[in-house]
Coordinates of C-alpha atoms in Angstrom, one line a residue:
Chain A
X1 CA 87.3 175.5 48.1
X2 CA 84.2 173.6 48.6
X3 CA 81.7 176.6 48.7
X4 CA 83.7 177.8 45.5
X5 CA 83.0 174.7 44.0
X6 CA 79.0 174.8 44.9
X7 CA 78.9 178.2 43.5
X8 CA 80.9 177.3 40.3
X9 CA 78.5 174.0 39.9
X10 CA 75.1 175.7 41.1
X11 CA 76.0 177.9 38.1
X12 CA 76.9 176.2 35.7
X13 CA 74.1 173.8 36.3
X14 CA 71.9 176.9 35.7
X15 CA 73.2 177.3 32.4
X16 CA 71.7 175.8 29.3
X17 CA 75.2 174.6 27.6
X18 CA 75.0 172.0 30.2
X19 CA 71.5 170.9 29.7
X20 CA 72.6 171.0 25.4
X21 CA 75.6 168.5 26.3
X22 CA 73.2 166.4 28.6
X23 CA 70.4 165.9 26.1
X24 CA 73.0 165.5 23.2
X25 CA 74.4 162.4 24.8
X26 CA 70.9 161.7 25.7
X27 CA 70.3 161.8 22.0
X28 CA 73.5 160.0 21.2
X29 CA 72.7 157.2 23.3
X30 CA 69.1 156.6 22.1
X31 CA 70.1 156.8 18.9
X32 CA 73.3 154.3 19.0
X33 CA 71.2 151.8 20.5
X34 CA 68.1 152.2 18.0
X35 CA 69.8 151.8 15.2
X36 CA 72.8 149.3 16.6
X37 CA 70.1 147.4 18.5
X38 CA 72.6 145.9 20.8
X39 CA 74.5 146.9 23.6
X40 CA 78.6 145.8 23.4
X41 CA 77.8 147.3 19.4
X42 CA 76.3 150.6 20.6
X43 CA 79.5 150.9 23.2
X44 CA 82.1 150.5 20.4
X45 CA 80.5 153.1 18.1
X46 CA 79.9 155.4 21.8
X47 CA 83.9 154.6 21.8
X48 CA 84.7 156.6 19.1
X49 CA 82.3 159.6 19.6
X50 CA 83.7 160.1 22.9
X51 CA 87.5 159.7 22.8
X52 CA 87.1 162.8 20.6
X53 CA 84.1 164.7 21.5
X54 CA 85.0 164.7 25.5
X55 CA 88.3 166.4 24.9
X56 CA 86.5 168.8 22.6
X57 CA 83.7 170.2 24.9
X58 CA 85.9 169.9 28.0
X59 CA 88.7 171.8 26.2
X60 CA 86.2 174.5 24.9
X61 CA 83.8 174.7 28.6
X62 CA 87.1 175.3 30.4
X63 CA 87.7 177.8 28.4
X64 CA 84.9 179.5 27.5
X65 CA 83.8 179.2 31.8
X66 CA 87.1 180.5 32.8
X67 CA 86.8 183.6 30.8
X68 CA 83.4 184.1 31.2
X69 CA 83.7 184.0 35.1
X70 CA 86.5 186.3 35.3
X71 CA 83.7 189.1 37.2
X72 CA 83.3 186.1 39.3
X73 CA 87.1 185.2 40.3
X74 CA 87.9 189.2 40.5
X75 CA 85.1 189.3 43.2
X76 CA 86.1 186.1 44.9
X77 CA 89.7 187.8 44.9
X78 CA 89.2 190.3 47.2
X79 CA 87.9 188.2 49.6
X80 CA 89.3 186.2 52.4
X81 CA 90.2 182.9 50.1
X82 CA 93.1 180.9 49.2
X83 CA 93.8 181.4 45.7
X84 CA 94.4 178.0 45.0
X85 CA 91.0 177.0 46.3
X86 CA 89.4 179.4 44.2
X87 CA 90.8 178.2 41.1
X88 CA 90.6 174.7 41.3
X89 CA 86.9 174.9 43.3
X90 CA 85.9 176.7 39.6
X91 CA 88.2 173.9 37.9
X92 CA 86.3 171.2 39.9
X93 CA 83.0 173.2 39.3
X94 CA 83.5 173.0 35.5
X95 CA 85.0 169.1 35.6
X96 CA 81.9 168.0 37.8
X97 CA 79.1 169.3 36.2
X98 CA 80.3 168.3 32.6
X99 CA 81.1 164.6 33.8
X100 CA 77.7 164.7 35.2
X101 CA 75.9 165.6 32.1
X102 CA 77.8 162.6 30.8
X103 CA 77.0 160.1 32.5
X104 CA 73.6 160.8 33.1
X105 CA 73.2 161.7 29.2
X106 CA 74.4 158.4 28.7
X107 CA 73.8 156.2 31.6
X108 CA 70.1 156.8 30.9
X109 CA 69.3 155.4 27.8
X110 CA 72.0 152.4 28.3
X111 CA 70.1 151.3 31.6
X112 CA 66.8 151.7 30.2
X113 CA 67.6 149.9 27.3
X114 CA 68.8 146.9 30.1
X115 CA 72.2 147.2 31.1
X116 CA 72.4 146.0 34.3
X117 CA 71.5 142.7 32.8
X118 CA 74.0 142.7 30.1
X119 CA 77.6 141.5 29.9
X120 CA 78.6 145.0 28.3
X121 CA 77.9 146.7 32.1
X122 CA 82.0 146.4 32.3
X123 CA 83.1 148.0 29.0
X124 CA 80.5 150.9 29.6
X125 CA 81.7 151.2 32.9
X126 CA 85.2 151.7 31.6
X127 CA 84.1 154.0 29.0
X128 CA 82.1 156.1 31.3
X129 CA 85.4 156.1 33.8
X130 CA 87.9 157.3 30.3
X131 CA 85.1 159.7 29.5
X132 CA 85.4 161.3 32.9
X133 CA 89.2 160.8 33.1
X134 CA 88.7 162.9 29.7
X135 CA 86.9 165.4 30.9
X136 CA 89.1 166.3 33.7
X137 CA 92.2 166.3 32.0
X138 CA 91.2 168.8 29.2
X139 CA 89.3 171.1 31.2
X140 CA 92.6 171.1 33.4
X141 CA 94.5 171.5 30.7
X142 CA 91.9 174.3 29.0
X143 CA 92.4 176.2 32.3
X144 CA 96.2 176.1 31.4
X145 CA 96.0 177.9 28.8
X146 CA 93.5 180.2 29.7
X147 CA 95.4 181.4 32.7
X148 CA 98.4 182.0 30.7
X149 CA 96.7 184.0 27.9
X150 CA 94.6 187.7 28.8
X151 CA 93.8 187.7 25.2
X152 CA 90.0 185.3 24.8
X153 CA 90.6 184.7 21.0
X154 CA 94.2 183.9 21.9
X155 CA 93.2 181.8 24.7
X156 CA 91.0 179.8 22.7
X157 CA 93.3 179.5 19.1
X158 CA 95.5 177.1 21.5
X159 CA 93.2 175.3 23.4
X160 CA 91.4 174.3 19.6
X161 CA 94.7 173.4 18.7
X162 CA 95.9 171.6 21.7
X163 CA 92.9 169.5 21.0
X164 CA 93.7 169.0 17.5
X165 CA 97.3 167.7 18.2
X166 CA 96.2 165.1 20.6
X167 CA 93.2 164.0 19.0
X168 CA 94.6 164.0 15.2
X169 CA 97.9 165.3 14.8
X170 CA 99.6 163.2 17.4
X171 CA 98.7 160.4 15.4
X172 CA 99.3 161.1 12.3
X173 CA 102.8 161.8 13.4
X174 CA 103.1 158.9 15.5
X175 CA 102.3 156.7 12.5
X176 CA 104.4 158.6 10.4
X177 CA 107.2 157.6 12.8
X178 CA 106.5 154.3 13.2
X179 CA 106.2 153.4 9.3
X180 CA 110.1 155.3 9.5
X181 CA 111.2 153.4 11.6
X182 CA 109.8 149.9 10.7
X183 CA 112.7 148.1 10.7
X184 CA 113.7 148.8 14.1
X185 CA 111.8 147.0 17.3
X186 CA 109.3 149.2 17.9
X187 CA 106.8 147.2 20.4
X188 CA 108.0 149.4 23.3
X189 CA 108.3 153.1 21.5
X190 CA 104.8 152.4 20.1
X191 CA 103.4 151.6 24.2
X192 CA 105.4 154.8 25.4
X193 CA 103.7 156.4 22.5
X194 CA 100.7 155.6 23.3
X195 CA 101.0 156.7 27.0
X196 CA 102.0 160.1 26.3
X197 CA 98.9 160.9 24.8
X198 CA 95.7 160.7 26.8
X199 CA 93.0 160.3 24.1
X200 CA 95.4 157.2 22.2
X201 CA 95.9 155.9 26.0
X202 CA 92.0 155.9 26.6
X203 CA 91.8 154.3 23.1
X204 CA 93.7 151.8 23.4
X205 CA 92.4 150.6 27.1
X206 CA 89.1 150.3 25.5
X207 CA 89.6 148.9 22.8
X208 CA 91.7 146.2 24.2
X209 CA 89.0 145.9 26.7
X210 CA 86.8 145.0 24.0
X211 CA 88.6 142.2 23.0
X212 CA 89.3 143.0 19.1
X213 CA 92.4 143.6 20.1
X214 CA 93.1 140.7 17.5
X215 CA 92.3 143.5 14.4
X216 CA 95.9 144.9 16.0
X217 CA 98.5 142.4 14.7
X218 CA 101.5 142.0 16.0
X219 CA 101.5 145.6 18.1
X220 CA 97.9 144.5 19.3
X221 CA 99.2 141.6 21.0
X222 CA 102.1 143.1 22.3
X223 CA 99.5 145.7 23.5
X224 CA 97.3 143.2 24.9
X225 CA 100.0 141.6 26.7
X226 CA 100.6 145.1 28.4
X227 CA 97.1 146.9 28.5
X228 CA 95.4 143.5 29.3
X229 CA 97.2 143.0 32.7
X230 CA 96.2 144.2 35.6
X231 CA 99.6 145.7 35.9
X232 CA 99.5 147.4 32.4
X233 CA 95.9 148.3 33.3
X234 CA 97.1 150.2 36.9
X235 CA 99.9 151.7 35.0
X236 CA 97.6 153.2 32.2
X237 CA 95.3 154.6 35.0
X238 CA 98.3 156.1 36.6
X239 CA 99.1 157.6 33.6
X240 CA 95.5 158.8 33.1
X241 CA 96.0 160.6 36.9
X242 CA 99.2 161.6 35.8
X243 CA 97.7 163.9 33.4
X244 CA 95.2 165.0 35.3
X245 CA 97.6 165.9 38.5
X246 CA 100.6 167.8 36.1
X247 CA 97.6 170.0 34.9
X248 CA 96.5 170.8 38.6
X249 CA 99.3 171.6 39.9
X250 CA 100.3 173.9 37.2
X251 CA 96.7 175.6 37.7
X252 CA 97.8 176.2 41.4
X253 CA 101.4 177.1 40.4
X254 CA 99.9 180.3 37.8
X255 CA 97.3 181.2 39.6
X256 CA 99.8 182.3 42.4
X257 CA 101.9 184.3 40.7
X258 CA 98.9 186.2 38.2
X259 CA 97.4 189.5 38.7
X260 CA 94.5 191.0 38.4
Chain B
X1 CA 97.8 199.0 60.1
X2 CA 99.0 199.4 56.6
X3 CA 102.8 199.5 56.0
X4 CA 104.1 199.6 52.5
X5 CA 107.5 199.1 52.3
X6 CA 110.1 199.8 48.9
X7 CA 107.2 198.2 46.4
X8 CA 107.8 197.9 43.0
X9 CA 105.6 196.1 40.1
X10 CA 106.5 196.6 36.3
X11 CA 103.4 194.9 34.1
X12 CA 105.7 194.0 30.8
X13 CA 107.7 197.0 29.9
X14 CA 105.5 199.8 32.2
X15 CA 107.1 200.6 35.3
X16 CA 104.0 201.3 37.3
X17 CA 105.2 201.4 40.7
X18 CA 108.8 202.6 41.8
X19 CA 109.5 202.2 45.4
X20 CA 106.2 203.2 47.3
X21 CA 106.9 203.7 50.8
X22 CA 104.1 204.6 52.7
X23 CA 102.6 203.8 56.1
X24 CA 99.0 204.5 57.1
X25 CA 98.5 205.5 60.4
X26 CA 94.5 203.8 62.0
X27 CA 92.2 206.1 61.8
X28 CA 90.9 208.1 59.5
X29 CA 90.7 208.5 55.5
X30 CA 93.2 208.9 53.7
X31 CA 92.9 210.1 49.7
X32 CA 95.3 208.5 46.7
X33 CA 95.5 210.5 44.4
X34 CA 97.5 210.8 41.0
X35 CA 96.5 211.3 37.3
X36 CA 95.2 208.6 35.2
X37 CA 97.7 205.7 35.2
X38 CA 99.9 206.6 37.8
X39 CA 99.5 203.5 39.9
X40 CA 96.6 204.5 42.5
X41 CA 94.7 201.3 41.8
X42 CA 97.4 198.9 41.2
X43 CA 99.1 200.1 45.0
X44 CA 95.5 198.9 46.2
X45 CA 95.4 195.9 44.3
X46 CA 99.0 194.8 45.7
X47 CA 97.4 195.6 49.3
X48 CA 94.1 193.1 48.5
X49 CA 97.2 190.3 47.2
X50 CA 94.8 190.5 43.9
X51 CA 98.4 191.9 42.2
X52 CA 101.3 190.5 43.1
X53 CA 104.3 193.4 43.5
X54 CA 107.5 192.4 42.0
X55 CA 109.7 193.4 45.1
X56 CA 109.0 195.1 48.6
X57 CA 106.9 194.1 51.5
X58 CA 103.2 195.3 52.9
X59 CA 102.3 194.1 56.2
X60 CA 98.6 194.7 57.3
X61 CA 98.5 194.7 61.1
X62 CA 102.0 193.8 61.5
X63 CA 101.7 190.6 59.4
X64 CA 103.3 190.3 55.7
X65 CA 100.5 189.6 53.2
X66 CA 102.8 187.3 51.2
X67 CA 100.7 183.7 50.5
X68 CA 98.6 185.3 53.2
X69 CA 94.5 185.3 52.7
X70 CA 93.5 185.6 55.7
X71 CA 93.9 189.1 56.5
X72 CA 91.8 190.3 53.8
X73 CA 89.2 189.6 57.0
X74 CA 90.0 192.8 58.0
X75 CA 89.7 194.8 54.5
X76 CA 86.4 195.5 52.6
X77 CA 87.0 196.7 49.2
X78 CA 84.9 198.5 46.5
X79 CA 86.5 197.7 43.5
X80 CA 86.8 200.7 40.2
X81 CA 84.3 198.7 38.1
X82 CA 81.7 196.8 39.7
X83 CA 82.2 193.7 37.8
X84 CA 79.5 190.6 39.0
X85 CA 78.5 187.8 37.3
X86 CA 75.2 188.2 35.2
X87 CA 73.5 186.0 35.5
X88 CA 72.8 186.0 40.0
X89 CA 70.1 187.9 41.0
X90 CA 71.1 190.8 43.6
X91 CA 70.1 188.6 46.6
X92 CA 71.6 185.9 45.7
X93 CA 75.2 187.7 45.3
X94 CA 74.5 189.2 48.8
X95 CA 74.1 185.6 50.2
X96 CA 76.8 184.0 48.3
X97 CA 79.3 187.0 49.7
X98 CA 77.9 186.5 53.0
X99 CA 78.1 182.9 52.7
X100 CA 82.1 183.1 52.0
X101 CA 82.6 185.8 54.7
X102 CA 80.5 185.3 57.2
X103 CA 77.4 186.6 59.2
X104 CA 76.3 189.7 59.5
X105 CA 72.9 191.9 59.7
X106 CA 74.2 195.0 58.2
X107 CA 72.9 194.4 55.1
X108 CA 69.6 195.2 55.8
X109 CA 70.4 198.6 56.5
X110 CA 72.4 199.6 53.4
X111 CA 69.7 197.9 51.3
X112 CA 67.3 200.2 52.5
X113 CA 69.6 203.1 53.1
X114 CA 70.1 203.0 48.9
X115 CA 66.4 201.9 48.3
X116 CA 67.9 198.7 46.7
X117 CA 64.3 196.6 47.9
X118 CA 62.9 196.6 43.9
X119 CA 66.1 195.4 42.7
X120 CA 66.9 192.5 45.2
X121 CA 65.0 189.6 42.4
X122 CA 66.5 191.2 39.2
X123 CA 69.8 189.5 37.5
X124 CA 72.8 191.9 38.1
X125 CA 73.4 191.9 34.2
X126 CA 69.9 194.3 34.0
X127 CA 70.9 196.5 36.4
X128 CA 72.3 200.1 35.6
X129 CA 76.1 201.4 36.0
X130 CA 74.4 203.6 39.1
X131 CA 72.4 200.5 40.9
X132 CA 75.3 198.4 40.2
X133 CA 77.5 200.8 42.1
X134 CA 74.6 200.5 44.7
X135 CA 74.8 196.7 45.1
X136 CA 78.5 197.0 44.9
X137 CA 78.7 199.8 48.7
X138 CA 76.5 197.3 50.2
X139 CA 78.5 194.8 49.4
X140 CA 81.4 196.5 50.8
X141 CA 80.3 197.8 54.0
X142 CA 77.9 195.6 55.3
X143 CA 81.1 193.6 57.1
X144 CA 82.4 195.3 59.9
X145 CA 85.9 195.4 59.0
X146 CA 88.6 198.0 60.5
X147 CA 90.3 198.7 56.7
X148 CA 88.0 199.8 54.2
X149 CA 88.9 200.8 50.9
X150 CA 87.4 202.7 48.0
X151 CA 88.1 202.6 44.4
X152 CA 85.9 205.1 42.6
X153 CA 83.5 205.3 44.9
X154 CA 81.3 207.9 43.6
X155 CA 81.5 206.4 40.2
X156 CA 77.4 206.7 38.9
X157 CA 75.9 208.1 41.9
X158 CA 72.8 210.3 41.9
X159 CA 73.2 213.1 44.3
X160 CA 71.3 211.7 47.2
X161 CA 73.1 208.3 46.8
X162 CA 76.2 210.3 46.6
X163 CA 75.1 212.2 49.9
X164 CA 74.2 208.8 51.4
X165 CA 77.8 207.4 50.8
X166 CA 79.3 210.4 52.5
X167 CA 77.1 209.8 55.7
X168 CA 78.0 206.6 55.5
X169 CA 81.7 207.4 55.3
X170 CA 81.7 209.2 58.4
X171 CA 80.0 207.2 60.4
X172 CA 82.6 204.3 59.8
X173 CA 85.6 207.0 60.4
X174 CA 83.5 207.8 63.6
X175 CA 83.6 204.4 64.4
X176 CA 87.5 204.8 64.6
X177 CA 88.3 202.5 61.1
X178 CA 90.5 203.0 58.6
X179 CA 89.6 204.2 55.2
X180 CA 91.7 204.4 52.1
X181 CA 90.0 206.6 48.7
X182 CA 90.9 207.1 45.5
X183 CA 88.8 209.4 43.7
X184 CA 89.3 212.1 40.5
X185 CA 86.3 214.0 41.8
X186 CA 88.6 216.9 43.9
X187 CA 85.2 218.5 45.4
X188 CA 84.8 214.9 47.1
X189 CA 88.3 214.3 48.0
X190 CA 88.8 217.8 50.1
X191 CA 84.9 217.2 51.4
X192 CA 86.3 213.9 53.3
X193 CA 89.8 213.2 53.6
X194 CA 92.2 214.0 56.4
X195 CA 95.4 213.1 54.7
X196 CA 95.9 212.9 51.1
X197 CA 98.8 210.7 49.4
X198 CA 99.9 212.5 46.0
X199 CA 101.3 209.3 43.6
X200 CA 103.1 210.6 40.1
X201 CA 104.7 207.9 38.1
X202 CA 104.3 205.3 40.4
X203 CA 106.4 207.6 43.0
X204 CA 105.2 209.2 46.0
X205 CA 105.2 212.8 45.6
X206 CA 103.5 214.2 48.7
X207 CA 101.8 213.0 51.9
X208 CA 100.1 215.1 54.0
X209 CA 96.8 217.2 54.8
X210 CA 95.3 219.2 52.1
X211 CA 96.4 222.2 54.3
X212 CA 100.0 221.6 54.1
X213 CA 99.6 221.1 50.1
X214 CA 98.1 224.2 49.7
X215 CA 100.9 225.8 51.8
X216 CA 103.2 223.5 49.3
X217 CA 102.0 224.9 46.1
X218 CA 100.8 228.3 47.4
X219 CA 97.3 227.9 45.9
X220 CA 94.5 229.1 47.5
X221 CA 92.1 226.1 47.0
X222 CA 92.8 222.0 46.4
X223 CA 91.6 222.1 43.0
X224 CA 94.1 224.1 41.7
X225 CA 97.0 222.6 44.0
X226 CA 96.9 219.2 42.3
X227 CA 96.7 221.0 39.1
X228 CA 99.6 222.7 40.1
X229 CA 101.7 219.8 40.7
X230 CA 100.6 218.4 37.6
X231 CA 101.7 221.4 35.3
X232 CA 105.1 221.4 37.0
X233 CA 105.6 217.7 36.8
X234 CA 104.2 217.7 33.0
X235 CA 104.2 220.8 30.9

C-alpha cells in the first residue's frame, strides 16, 4: 500500500491543482491577516472559509483523481497487489497531499505573521486538525461514490450534492426541525444533531473553542457544557474518526467485489 | 496451471459467461477465440481477479484465486487497450512497474528489441496507439513469469514490430511457459497457436488444434473454419 501511496502522492504532487489549492490558502491566509490585522480575528473568519471550502475541494479532488486514475488502477490491477491496498494507498495519496497543501498554504503566512508567540497557536491548531479531519472524510466519502458510479457526470452530480446536504441543506432542515419542535426539550436532539453531521460537528468544536459560545443562548451553553469537556471534546473526535473509518471501510468493502 | 471450473459472470442483464470449463495444460499457446462480445476478454479478466465471476472456481497452479493476489506473480498480462497514465514519462512507468514487481534486467532488451530508446523521456499521453502497444509488450514480458497472456496483441503493430512479437513469442514457448491469446487477426492465430479454444455466447464451443477444427467443419483452411462456425451458429 505504501508504494501505491508514494506513486498516488508523487503524482499528484506533480500536478498543478495542488500547487492552485496551496497558493489559494496561501493567498487566503495573507489576506485574512492583512486586512483582520490580528490573529484569533483572522482564525474566526479562516473558520468559516474552511468548514465549507475543505469539504468542497476534497469532495471534488476525490472524485475528479479517482476517475482520472482509472488507466492507473486498471494497470495496478493486474499486478500482484491487494486490492484494498491499492484503493486506499490512492485514497491516502489524494487525503495527504491535499491536507498538505493545507497546512502549509496556511501555516505559512500564520507563522510568519508570529504565531508561535500568540495565544491563538491552540485554536489554529484545532482548525488545522478539523480541516484535515475534513479533508479525509470527504475524499473518503468522494471515493464512495465514485466507486459506486461508472458514469463521471453521474459520479460527480452526487458527490456536489452530498456536499450540499451537509454543508447547507442539513442545516436548514435541522433548524426547520428544531423551530417545530420548540416546545419539546430539545438540548440533547440538537447535540445528536450536531454529531451526525461532520461540517456542524467541526463547527461547533471550534467555535466553542473560541469561546463565543455565549452568542449561543441557552443551546450554546448546553453545548459548552458538552463540547467544552474533555469528555465531550474525545467524543466529538471520535465522532470525527467515526466518519472517516465508515467511509474506509466501505472503500475496501466495494472495491472487492467491482470489476474492471 | 489454469483450471477454470463452471464460471459464470452476468454484467446487469448480459449473460456473458455460461459455464466455462476449461483446463490449460503448461506449455504451449493456446488461442481464444470468439466473435466480438462473446466473452474472450472478460474469461481473462476473471483469471487476473480484475473481474470478479459470479459463481465457479479458477485455480492457477492448484491454488483458488478467490481474495488471492499473490499469484498474479506468476501471470504477465498485456491488456486490449493499453491504458497508462499521461502524464509518466515511459521510464518512469517502467520503474514504477518494476518497483511494484520486482527486479529484473529484461527490460533492456525489449527496449531495444522495439527501438523504444527515443521514447524512454516522452510522457505516455504523446505517444502513438503503435508505440504505446510497444511500451505496453515490454511491460509485459520483461518479468519472467511461467503464464503469460495476451489481449490484442498485435493491436497497431508495424510489420517488423509485429515480426518482433512473434520471435518473441516463441522464444518464451521455447522456454517451456504458458501462453494464452486472443486475437481477431486469423493469419496470426493459425501462424502460432497449438490449441485453440472456440467461445460463442459465453459457451465453449470447441477446444482443440486447428487440425481437428478443420477436420470439424471440413474446410480446407482456418479462415474459413471459424467462419464456418459462425454462419451455423448465426445465420
Amino acid at each position: 500500500m505504501l508504494k501505491i501511496l508514494k506513486y498516488s502522492f508523487f503524482d499528484l504532487m506533480r500536478s498543478s491543482w495542488s500547487y492552485v489549492y496551496f497558493a489559494f490558502y496561501l493567498l487566503l491566509g495573507i489576506v485574512l491577516l492583512f486586512l483582520n490585522n490580528d490573529l484569533s480575528k483572522a482564525v474566526i473568519t479562516l473558520m468559516n472559509v474552511i468548514i465549507v471550502l475543505v469539504p468542497l475541494i476534497g469532495t471534488i479532488f476525490g472524485v475528479m483523481y479517482y476517475y482520472n486514475s482509472k488507466e492507473f488502477t486498471e494497470l495496478l490491477l493486474a499486478q500482484p497487489l491487494k486490492r484494498s491496498s491499492i484503493f486506499l494507498g490512492q485514497y491516502l495519496g489524494v487525503a495527504i497531499s491535499l491536507s498538505m497543501s493545507l497546512i502549509l498554504g496556511l501555516g505559512l503566512p500564520f507563522i510568519a505573521y508570529g504565531l508561535f508567540k500568540s495565544n491563538a497557536i491552540w485554536d489554529f491548531s484545532l482548525l488545522l486538525i478539523v480541516g484535515i479531519f475534513l479533508t479525509f472524510i470527504f475524499s473518503a466519502l468522494a471515493f464512495n461514490i465514485a466507486l459506486s458510479n461508472e458514469n463521471k457526470i453521474k459520479g460527480f452530480g452526487y458527490a456536489i450534492l452530498l456536499w450540499l446536504f451537509l454543508a447547507i441543506i442539513y442545516d436548514g432542515l435541522f433548524l426547520m426541525s428544531l423551530i417545530l419542535f420548540e416546545d419539546y426539550p430539545l438540548d440533547k436532539v440538537s447535540l445528536i444533531g450536531t454529531m451526525l453531521n461532520p461540517i456542524d460537528l467541526s463547527r461547533t468544536l471550534i467555535l466553542l473553542k473560541l469561546d463565543i459560545s455565549a452568542l449561543l443562548g441557552y443551546t450554546g451553553a448546553v453545548f459548552k457544557q458538552f463540547f467544552g469537556t474533555s469528555f465531550g471534546l474525545i467524543v466529538s473526535f471520535l465522532a470525527l474518526t467515526l466518519w472517516v473509518g465508515l467511509p474506509v471501510l466501505r472503500i475496501i468493502y466495494k472495491s472487492k467485489k467491482k470489476d474492471f | 496451471m489454469v483450471e477454470i471450473t463452471d464460471l459464470y459472470k452476468k454484467f446487469g442483464k448480459n449473460d456473458v459467461l455460461n459455464g466455462i470449463n476449461l483446463s490449460i495444460k503448461e506449455g504451449g499457446i493456446f488461442a481464444v477465440l470468439g466473435p466480438n462480445g462473446s466473452g474472450k476478454t472478460t474469461i481473462i479478466k476473471t483469471i487476473l481477479g480484475m473481474v470478479i465471476p459470479d459463481k465457479g472456481s479458477i485455480k492457477v497452479f492448484d491454488t483458488n484465486i478467490k481474495n488471492n493476489s499473490d499469484y498474479r506473480h506468476k501471470i504477465d498480462y498485456l491488456p486490449q487497450i493499453a491504458n497508462f497514465p499521461s502524464n509518466l514519462k515511459v521510464n518512469e512507468l517502467i520503474k514504477m512497474i518494476k518497483d511494484l514487481r520486482g527486479k529484473t534486467d529484461a527490460d533492456q532488451n525489449l527496449i531495444e528489441t522495439f527501438k523504444l530508446e527515443p521514447f524512454l523521456n516522452k510522457k505516455l499521453g504523446t505517444l502513438s496507439g503503435g508505440t504505446k502497444q510497444k511500451v505496453n509488450i515490454v511491460l509485459t514480458f520483461m518479468f519472467n513469469s511461467p503464464i503469460i497472456i495476451l489481449d490484442e496483441p498485435t493491436t497497431g503493430l508495424d510489420p517488423i514490430s509485429l515480426i518482433r512479437l512473434k520471435e518473441l513469442i516463441q522464444k518464451e514457448k521455447a522456454k517451456g511457459k504458458t501462453i494464452l491469446i486472443t486475437s481477431h487477426i486469423m493469419s496470426f492465430v493459425e501462424e502460432v497457436a497449438d490449441n485453440i479454444v472456440f467461445i460463442l455466447e459465453g459457451k465453449i464451443y470447441f477446444k482443440g488444434s486447428i487440425e481437428e477444427l478443420k477436420a470439424k467443419t471440413k474446410q480446407q483452411d482456418f479462415e474459413h473454419a471459424i467462419a464456418n462456425i459462425l454462419i451455423e451458429n448465426h445465420a
